[in-house]
mmCIF file with all atom_site columns, C-alpha atoms in Angstrom:
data_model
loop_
_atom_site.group_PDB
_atom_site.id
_atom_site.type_symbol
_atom_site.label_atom_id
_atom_site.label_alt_id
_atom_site.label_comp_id
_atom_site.label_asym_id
_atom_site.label_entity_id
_atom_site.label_seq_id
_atom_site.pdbx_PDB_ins_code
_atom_site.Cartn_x
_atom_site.Cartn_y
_atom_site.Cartn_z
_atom_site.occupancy
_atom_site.B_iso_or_equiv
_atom_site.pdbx_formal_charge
_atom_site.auth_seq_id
_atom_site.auth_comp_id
_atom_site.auth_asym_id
_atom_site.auth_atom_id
_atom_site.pdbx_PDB_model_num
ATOM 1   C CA . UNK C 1 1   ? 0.529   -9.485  -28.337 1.00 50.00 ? 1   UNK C CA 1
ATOM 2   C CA . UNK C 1 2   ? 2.986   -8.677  -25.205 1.00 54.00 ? 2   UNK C CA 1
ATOM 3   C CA . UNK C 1 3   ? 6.166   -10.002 -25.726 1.00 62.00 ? 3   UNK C CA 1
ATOM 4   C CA . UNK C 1 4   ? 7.824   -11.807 -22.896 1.00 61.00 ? 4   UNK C CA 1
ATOM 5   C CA . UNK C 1 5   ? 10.691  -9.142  -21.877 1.00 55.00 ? 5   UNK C CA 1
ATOM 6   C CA . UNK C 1 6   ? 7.900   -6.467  -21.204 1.00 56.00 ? 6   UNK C CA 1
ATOM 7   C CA . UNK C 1 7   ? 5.099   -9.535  -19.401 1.00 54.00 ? 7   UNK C CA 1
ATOM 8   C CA . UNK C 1 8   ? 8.885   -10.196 -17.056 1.00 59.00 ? 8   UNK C CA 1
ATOM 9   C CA . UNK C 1 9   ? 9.406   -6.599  -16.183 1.00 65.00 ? 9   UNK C CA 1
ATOM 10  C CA . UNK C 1 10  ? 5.207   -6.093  -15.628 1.00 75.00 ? 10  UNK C CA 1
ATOM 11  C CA . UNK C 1 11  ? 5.216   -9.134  -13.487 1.00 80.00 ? 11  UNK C CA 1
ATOM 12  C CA . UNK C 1 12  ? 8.861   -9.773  -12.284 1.00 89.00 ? 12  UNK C CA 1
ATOM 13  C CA . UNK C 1 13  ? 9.029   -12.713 -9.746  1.00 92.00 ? 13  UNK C CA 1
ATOM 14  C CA . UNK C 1 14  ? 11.627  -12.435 -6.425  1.00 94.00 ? 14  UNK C CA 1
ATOM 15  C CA . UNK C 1 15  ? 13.239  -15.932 -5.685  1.00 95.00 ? 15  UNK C CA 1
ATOM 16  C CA . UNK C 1 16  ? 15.721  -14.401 -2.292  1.00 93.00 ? 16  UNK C CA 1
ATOM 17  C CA . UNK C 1 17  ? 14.633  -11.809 -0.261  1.00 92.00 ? 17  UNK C CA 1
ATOM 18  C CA . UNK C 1 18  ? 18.455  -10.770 -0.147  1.00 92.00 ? 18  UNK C CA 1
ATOM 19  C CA . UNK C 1 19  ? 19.172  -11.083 -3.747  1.00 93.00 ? 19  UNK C CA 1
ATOM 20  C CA . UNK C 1 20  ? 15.698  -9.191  -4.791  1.00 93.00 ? 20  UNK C CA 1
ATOM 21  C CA . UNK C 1 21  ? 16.032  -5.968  -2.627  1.00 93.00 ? 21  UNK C CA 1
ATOM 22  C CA . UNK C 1 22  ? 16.123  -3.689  -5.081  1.00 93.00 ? 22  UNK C CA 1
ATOM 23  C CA . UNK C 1 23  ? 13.028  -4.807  -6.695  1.00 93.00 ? 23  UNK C CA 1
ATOM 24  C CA . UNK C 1 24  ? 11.521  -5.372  -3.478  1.00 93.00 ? 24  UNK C CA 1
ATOM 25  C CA . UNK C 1 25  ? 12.081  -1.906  -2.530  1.00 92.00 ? 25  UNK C CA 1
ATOM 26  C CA . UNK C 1 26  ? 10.884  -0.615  -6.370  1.00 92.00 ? 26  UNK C CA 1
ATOM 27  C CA . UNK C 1 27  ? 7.546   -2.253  -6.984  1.00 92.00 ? 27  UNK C CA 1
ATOM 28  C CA . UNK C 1 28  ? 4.280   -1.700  -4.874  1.00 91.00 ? 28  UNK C CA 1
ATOM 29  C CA . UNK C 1 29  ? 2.127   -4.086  -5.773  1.00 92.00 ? 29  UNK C CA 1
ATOM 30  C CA . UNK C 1 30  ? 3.013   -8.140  -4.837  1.00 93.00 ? 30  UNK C CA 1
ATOM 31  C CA . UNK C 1 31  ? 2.319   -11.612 -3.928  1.00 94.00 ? 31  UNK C CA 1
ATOM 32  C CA . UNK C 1 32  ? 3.704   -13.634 -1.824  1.00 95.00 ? 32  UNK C CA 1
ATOM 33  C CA . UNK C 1 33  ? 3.745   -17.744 -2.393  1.00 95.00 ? 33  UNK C CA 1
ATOM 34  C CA . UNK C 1 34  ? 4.953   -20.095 0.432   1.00 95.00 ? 34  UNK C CA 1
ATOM 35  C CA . UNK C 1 35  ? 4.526   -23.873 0.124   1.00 94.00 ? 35  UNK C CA 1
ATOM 36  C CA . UNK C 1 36  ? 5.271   -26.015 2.611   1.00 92.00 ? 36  UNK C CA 1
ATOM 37  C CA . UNK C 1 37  ? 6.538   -23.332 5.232   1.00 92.00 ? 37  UNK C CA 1
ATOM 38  C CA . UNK C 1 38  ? 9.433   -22.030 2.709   1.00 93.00 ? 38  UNK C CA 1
ATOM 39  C CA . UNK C 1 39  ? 9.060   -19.043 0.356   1.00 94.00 ? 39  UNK C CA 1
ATOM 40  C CA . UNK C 1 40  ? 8.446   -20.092 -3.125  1.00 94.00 ? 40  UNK C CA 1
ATOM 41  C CA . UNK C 1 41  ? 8.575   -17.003 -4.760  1.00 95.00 ? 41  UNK C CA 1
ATOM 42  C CA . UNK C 1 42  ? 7.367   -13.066 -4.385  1.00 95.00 ? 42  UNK C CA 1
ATOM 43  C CA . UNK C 1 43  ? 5.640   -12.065 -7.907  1.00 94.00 ? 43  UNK C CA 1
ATOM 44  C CA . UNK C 1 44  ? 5.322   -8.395  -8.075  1.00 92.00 ? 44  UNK C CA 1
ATOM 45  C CA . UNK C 1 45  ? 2.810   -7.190  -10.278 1.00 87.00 ? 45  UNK C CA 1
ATOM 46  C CA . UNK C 1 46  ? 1.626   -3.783  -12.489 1.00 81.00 ? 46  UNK C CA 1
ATOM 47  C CA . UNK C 1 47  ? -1.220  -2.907  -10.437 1.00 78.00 ? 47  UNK C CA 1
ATOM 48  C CA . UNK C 1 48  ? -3.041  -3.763  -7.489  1.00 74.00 ? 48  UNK C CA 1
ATOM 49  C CA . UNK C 1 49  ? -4.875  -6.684  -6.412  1.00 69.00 ? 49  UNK C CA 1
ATOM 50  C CA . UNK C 1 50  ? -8.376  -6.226  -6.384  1.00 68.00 ? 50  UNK C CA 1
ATOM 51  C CA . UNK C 1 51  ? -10.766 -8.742  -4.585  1.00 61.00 ? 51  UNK C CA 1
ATOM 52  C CA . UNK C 1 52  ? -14.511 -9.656  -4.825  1.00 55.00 ? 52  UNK C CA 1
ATOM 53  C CA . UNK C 1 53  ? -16.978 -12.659 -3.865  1.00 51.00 ? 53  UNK C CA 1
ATOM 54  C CA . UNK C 1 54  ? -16.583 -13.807 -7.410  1.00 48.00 ? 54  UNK C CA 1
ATOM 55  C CA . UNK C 1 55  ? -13.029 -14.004 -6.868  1.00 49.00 ? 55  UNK C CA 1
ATOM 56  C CA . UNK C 1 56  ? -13.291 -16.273 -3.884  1.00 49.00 ? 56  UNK C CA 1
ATOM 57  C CA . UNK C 1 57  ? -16.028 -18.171 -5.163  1.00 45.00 ? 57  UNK C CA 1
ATOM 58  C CA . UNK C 1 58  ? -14.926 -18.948 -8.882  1.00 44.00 ? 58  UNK C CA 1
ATOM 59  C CA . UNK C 1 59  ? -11.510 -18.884 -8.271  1.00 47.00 ? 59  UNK C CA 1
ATOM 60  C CA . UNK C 1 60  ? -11.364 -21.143 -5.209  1.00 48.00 ? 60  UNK C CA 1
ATOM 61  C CA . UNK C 1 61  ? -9.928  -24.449 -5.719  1.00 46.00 ? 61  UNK C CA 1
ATOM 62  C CA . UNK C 1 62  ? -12.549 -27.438 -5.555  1.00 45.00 ? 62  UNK C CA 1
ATOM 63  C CA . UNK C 1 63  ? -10.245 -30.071 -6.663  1.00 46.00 ? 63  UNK C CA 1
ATOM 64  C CA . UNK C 1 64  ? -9.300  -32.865 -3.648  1.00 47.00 ? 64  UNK C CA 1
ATOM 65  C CA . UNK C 1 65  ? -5.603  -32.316 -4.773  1.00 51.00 ? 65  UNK C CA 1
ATOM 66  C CA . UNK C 1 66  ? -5.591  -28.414 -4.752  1.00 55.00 ? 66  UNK C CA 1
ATOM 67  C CA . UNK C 1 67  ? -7.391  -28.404 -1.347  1.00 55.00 ? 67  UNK C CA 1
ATOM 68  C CA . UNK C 1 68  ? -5.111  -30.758 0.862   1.00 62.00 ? 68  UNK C CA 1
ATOM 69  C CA . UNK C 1 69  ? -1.806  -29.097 -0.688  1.00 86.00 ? 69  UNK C CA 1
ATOM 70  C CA . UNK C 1 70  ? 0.065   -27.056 2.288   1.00 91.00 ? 70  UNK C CA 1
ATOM 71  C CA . UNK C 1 71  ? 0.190   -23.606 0.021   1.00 92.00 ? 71  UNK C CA 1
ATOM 72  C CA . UNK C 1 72  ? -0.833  -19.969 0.787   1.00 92.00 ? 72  UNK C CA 1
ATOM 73  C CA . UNK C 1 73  ? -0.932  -16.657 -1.267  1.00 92.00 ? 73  UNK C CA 1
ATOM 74  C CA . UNK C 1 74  ? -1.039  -13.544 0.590   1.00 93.00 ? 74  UNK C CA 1
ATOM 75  C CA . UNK C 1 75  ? -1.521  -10.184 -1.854  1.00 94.00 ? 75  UNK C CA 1
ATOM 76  C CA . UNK C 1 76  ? 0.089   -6.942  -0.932  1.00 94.00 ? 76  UNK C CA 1
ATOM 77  C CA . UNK C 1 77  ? -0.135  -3.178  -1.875  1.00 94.00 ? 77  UNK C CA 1
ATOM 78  C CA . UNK C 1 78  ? 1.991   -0.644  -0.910  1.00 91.00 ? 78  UNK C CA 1
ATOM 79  C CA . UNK C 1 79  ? -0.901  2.050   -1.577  1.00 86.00 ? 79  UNK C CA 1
ATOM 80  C CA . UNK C 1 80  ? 0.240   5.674   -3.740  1.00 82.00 ? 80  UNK C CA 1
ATOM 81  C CA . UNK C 1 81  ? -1.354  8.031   -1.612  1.00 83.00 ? 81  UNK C CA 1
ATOM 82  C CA . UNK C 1 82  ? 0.574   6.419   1.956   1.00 82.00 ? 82  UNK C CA 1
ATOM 83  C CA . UNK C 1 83  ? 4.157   5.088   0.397   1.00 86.00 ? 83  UNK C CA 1
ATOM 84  C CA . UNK C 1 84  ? 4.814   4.786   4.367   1.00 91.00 ? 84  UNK C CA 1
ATOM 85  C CA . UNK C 1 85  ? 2.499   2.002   4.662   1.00 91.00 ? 85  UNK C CA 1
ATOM 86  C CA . UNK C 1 86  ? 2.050   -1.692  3.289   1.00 94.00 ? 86  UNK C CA 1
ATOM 87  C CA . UNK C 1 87  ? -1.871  -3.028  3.290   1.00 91.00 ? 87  UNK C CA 1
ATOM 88  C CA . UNK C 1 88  ? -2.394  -7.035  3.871   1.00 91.00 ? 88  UNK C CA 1
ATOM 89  C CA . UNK C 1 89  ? -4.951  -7.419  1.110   1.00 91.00 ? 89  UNK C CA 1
ATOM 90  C CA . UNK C 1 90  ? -5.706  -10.615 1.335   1.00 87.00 ? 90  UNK C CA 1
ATOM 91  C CA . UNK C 1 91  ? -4.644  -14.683 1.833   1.00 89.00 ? 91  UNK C CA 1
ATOM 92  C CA . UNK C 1 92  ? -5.415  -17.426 0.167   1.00 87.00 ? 92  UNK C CA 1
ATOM 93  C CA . UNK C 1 93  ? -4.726  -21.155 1.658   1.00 86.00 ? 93  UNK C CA 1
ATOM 94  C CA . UNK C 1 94  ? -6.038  -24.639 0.947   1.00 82.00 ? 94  UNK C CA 1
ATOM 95  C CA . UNK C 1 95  ? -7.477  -26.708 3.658   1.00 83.00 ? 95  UNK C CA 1
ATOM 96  C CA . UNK C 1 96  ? -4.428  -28.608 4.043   1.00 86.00 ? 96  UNK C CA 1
ATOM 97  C CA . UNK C 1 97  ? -2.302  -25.489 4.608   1.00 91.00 ? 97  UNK C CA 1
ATOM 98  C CA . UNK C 1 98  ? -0.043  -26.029 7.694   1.00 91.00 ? 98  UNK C CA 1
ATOM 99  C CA . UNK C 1 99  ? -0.139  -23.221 10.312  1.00 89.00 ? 99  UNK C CA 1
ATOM 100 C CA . UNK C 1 100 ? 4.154   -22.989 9.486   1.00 91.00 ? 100 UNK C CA 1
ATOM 101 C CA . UNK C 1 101 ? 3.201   -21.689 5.763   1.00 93.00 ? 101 UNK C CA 1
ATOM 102 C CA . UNK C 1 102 ? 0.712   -19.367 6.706   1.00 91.00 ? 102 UNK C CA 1
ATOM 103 C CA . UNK C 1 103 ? 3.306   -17.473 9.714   1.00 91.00 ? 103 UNK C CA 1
ATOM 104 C CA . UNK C 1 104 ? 5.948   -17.868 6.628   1.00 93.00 ? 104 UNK C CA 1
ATOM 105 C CA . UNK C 1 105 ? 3.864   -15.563 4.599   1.00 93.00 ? 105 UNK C CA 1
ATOM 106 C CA . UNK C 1 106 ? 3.241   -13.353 7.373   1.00 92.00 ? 106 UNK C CA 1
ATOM 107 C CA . UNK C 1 107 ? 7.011   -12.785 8.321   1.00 93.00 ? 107 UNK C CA 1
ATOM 108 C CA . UNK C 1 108 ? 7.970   -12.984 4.681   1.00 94.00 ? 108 UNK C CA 1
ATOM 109 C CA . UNK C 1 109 ? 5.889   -9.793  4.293   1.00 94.00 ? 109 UNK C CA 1
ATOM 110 C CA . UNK C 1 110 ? 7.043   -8.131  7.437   1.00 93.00 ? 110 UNK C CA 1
ATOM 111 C CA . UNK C 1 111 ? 10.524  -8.630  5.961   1.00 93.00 ? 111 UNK C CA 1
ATOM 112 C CA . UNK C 1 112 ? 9.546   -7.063  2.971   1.00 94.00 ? 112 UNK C CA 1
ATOM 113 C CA . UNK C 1 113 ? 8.073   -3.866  5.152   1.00 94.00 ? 113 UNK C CA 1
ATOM 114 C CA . UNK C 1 114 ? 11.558  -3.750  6.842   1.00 93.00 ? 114 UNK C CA 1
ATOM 115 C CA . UNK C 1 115 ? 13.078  -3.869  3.634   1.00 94.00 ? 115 UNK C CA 1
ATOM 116 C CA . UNK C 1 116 ? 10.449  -0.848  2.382   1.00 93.00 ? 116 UNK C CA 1
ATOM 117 C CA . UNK C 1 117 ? 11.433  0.581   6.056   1.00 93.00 ? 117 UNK C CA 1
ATOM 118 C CA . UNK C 1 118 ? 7.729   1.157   5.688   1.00 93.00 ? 118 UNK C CA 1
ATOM 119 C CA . UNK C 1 119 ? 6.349   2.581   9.087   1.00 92.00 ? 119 UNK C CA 1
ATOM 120 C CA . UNK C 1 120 ? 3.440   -0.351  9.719   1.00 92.00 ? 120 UNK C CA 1
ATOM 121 C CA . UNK C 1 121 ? 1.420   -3.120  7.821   1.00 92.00 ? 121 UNK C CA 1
ATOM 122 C CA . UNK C 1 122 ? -2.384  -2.303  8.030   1.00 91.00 ? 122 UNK C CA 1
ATOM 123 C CA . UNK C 1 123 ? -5.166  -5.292  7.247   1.00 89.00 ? 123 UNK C CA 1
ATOM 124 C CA . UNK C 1 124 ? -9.022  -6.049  7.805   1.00 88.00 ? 124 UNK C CA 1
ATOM 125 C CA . UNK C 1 125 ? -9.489  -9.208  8.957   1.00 85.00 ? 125 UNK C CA 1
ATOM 126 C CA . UNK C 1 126 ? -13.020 -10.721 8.084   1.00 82.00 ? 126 UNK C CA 1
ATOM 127 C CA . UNK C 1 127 ? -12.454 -14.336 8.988   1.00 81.00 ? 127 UNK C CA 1
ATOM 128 C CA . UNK C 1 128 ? -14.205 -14.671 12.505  1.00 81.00 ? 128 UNK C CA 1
ATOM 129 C CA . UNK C 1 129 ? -11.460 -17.870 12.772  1.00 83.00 ? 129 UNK C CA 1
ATOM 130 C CA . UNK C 1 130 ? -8.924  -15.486 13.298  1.00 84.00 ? 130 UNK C CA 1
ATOM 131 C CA . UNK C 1 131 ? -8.920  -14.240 17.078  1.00 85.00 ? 131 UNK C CA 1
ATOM 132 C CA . UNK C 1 132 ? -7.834  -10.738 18.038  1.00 84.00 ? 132 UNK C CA 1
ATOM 133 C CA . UNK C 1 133 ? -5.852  -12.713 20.459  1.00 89.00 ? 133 UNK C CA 1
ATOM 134 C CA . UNK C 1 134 ? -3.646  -14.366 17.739  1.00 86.00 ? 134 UNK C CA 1
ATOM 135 C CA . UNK C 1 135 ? -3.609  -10.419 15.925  1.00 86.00 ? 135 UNK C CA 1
ATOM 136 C CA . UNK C 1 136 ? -1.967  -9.175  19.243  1.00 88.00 ? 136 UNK C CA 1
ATOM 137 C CA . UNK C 1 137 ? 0.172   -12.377 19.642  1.00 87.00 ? 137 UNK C CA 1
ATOM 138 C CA . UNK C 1 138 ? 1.369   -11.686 15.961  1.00 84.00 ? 138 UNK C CA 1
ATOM 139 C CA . UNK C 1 139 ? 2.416   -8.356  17.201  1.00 86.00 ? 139 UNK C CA 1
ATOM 140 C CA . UNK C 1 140 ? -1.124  -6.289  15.235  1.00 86.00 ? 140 UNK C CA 1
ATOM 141 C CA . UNK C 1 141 ? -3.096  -4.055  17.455  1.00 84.00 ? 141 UNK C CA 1
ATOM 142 C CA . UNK C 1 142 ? -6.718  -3.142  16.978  1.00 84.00 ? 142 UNK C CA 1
ATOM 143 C CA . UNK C 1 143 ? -7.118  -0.181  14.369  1.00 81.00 ? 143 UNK C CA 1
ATOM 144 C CA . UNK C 1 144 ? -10.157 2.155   14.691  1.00 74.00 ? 144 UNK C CA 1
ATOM 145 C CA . UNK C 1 145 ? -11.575 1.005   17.462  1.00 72.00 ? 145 UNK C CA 1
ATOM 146 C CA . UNK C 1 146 ? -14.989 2.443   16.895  1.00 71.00 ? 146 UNK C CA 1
ATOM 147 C CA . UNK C 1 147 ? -15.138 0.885   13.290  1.00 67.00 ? 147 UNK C CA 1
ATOM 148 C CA . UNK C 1 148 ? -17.470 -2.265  13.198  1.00 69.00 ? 148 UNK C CA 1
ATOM 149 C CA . UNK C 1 149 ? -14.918 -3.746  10.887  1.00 76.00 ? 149 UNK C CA 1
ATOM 150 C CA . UNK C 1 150 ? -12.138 -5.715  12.384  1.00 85.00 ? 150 UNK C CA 1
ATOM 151 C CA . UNK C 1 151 ? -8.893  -3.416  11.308  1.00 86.00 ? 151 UNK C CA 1
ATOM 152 C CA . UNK C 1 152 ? -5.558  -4.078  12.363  1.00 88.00 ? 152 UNK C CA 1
ATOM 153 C CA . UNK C 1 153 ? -2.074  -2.463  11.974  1.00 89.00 ? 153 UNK C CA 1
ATOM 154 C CA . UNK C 1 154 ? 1.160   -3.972  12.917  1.00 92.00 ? 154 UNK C CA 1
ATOM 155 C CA . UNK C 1 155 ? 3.314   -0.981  13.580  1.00 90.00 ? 155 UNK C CA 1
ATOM 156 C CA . UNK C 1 156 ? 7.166   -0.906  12.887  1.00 89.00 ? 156 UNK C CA 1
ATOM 157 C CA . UNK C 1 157 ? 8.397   2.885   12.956  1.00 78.00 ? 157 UNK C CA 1
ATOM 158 C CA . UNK C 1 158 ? 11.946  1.665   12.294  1.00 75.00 ? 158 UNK C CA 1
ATOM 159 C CA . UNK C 1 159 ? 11.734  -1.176  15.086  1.00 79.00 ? 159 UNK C CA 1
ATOM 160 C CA . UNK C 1 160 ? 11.318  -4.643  13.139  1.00 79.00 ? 160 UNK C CA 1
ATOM 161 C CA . UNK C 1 161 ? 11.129  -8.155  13.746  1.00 76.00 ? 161 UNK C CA 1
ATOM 162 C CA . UNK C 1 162 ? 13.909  -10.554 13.101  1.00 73.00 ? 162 UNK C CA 1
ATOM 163 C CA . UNK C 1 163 ? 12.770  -13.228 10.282  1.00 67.00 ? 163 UNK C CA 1
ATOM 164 C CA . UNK C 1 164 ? 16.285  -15.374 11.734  1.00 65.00 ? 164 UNK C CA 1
ATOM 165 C CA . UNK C 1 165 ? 15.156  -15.463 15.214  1.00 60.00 ? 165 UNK C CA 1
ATOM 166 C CA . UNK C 1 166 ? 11.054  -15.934 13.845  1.00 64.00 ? 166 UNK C CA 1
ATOM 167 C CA . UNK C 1 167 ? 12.143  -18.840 11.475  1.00 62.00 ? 167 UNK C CA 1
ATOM 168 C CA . UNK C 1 168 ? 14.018  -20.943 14.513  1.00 59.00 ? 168 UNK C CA 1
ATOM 169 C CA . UNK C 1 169 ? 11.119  -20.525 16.293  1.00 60.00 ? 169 UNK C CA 1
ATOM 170 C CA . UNK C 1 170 ? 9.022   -21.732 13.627  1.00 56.00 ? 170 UNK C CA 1
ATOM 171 C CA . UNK C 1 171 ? 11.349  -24.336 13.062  1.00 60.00 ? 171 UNK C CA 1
ATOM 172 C CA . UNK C 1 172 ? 11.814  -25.516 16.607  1.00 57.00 ? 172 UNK C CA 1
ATOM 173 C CA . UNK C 1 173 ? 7.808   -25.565 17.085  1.00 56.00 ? 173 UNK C CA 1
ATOM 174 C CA . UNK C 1 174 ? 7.576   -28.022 13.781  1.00 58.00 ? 174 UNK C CA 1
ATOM 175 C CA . UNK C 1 175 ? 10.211  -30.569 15.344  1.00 54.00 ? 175 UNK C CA 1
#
């Protein structure tokens, strides 16, 4: 049986982006929770996420309370073989997640790139929902252009956004 001092360090949770720096900057592997357009929490974990249609399909919430809560996940990896680079693995969001949570998450993690100083955020985007045209609003470019895929990268190359000046914004557009 794991104790709990070794399941804390395996899975240790971020509260503060200031306050958890150093861990921030130490582990690879992550999620990040917002609820209600505020960061909940960033729980780093041992190993990377791995996804599959089981995992969407059995995993997804069907509950009338689960699906109208304003929530989203989004799952990280900071992959071995390119320590330069973060990769958007995935997001997961009710239907009654507000379009504020969901651009939370998203600068949350581009914080946590400039805290990484990682050179760019890489993601494939499946979801026909989500236009290029937001991607390129966002600040993410097309990636392989010949691919079939839908790949983006949001490159940084020490040049990164402000989350202060991003949150007002947020902020102003909720008001």
């Amino acid at each position: 049986m794991w104790n709990t001092k070794i399941m804390t360090q395996l899975f240790e949770t971020v509260f503060d982006l200031e306050l958890g720096q150093e861990a921030i900057r130490r582990r690879a592997y992550g999620v990040i929770e917002v609820r209600e357009g505020r960061l909940s929490r960033i729980v780093f974990r041992p190993w990377p996420k791995v996804f599959s249609n089981d995992d969407v399909t059995w995993r997804g919430q069907f509950t009338t309370r689960g699906l109208l809560r304003d929530a989203c996940r989004l799952y990280f990896n900071q992959p071995l073989a390119h320590r330069n680079f973060l990769a958007l693995k995935y997001i997961v969001s009710n239907f009654g997640t507000t379009f504020a949570t969901i651009r939370r998450a998203m600068l949350v993690l581009d914080e946590i790139a400039r805290i990484k100083q990682s050179d760019a955020i890489v993601a494939h985007v499946a979801s026909p929902q989500i236009s290029d045209r937001l991607m390129r609003r966002w600040g993410w470019g097309r990636h392989l252009e010949h691919s079939s895929r839908r790949q983006f990268i949001k490159r940084f190359y020490g040049a990164y956004p402000s989350l202060q000046a991003e949150s007002e914004t947020i902020e102003r557009a909720e008001n």
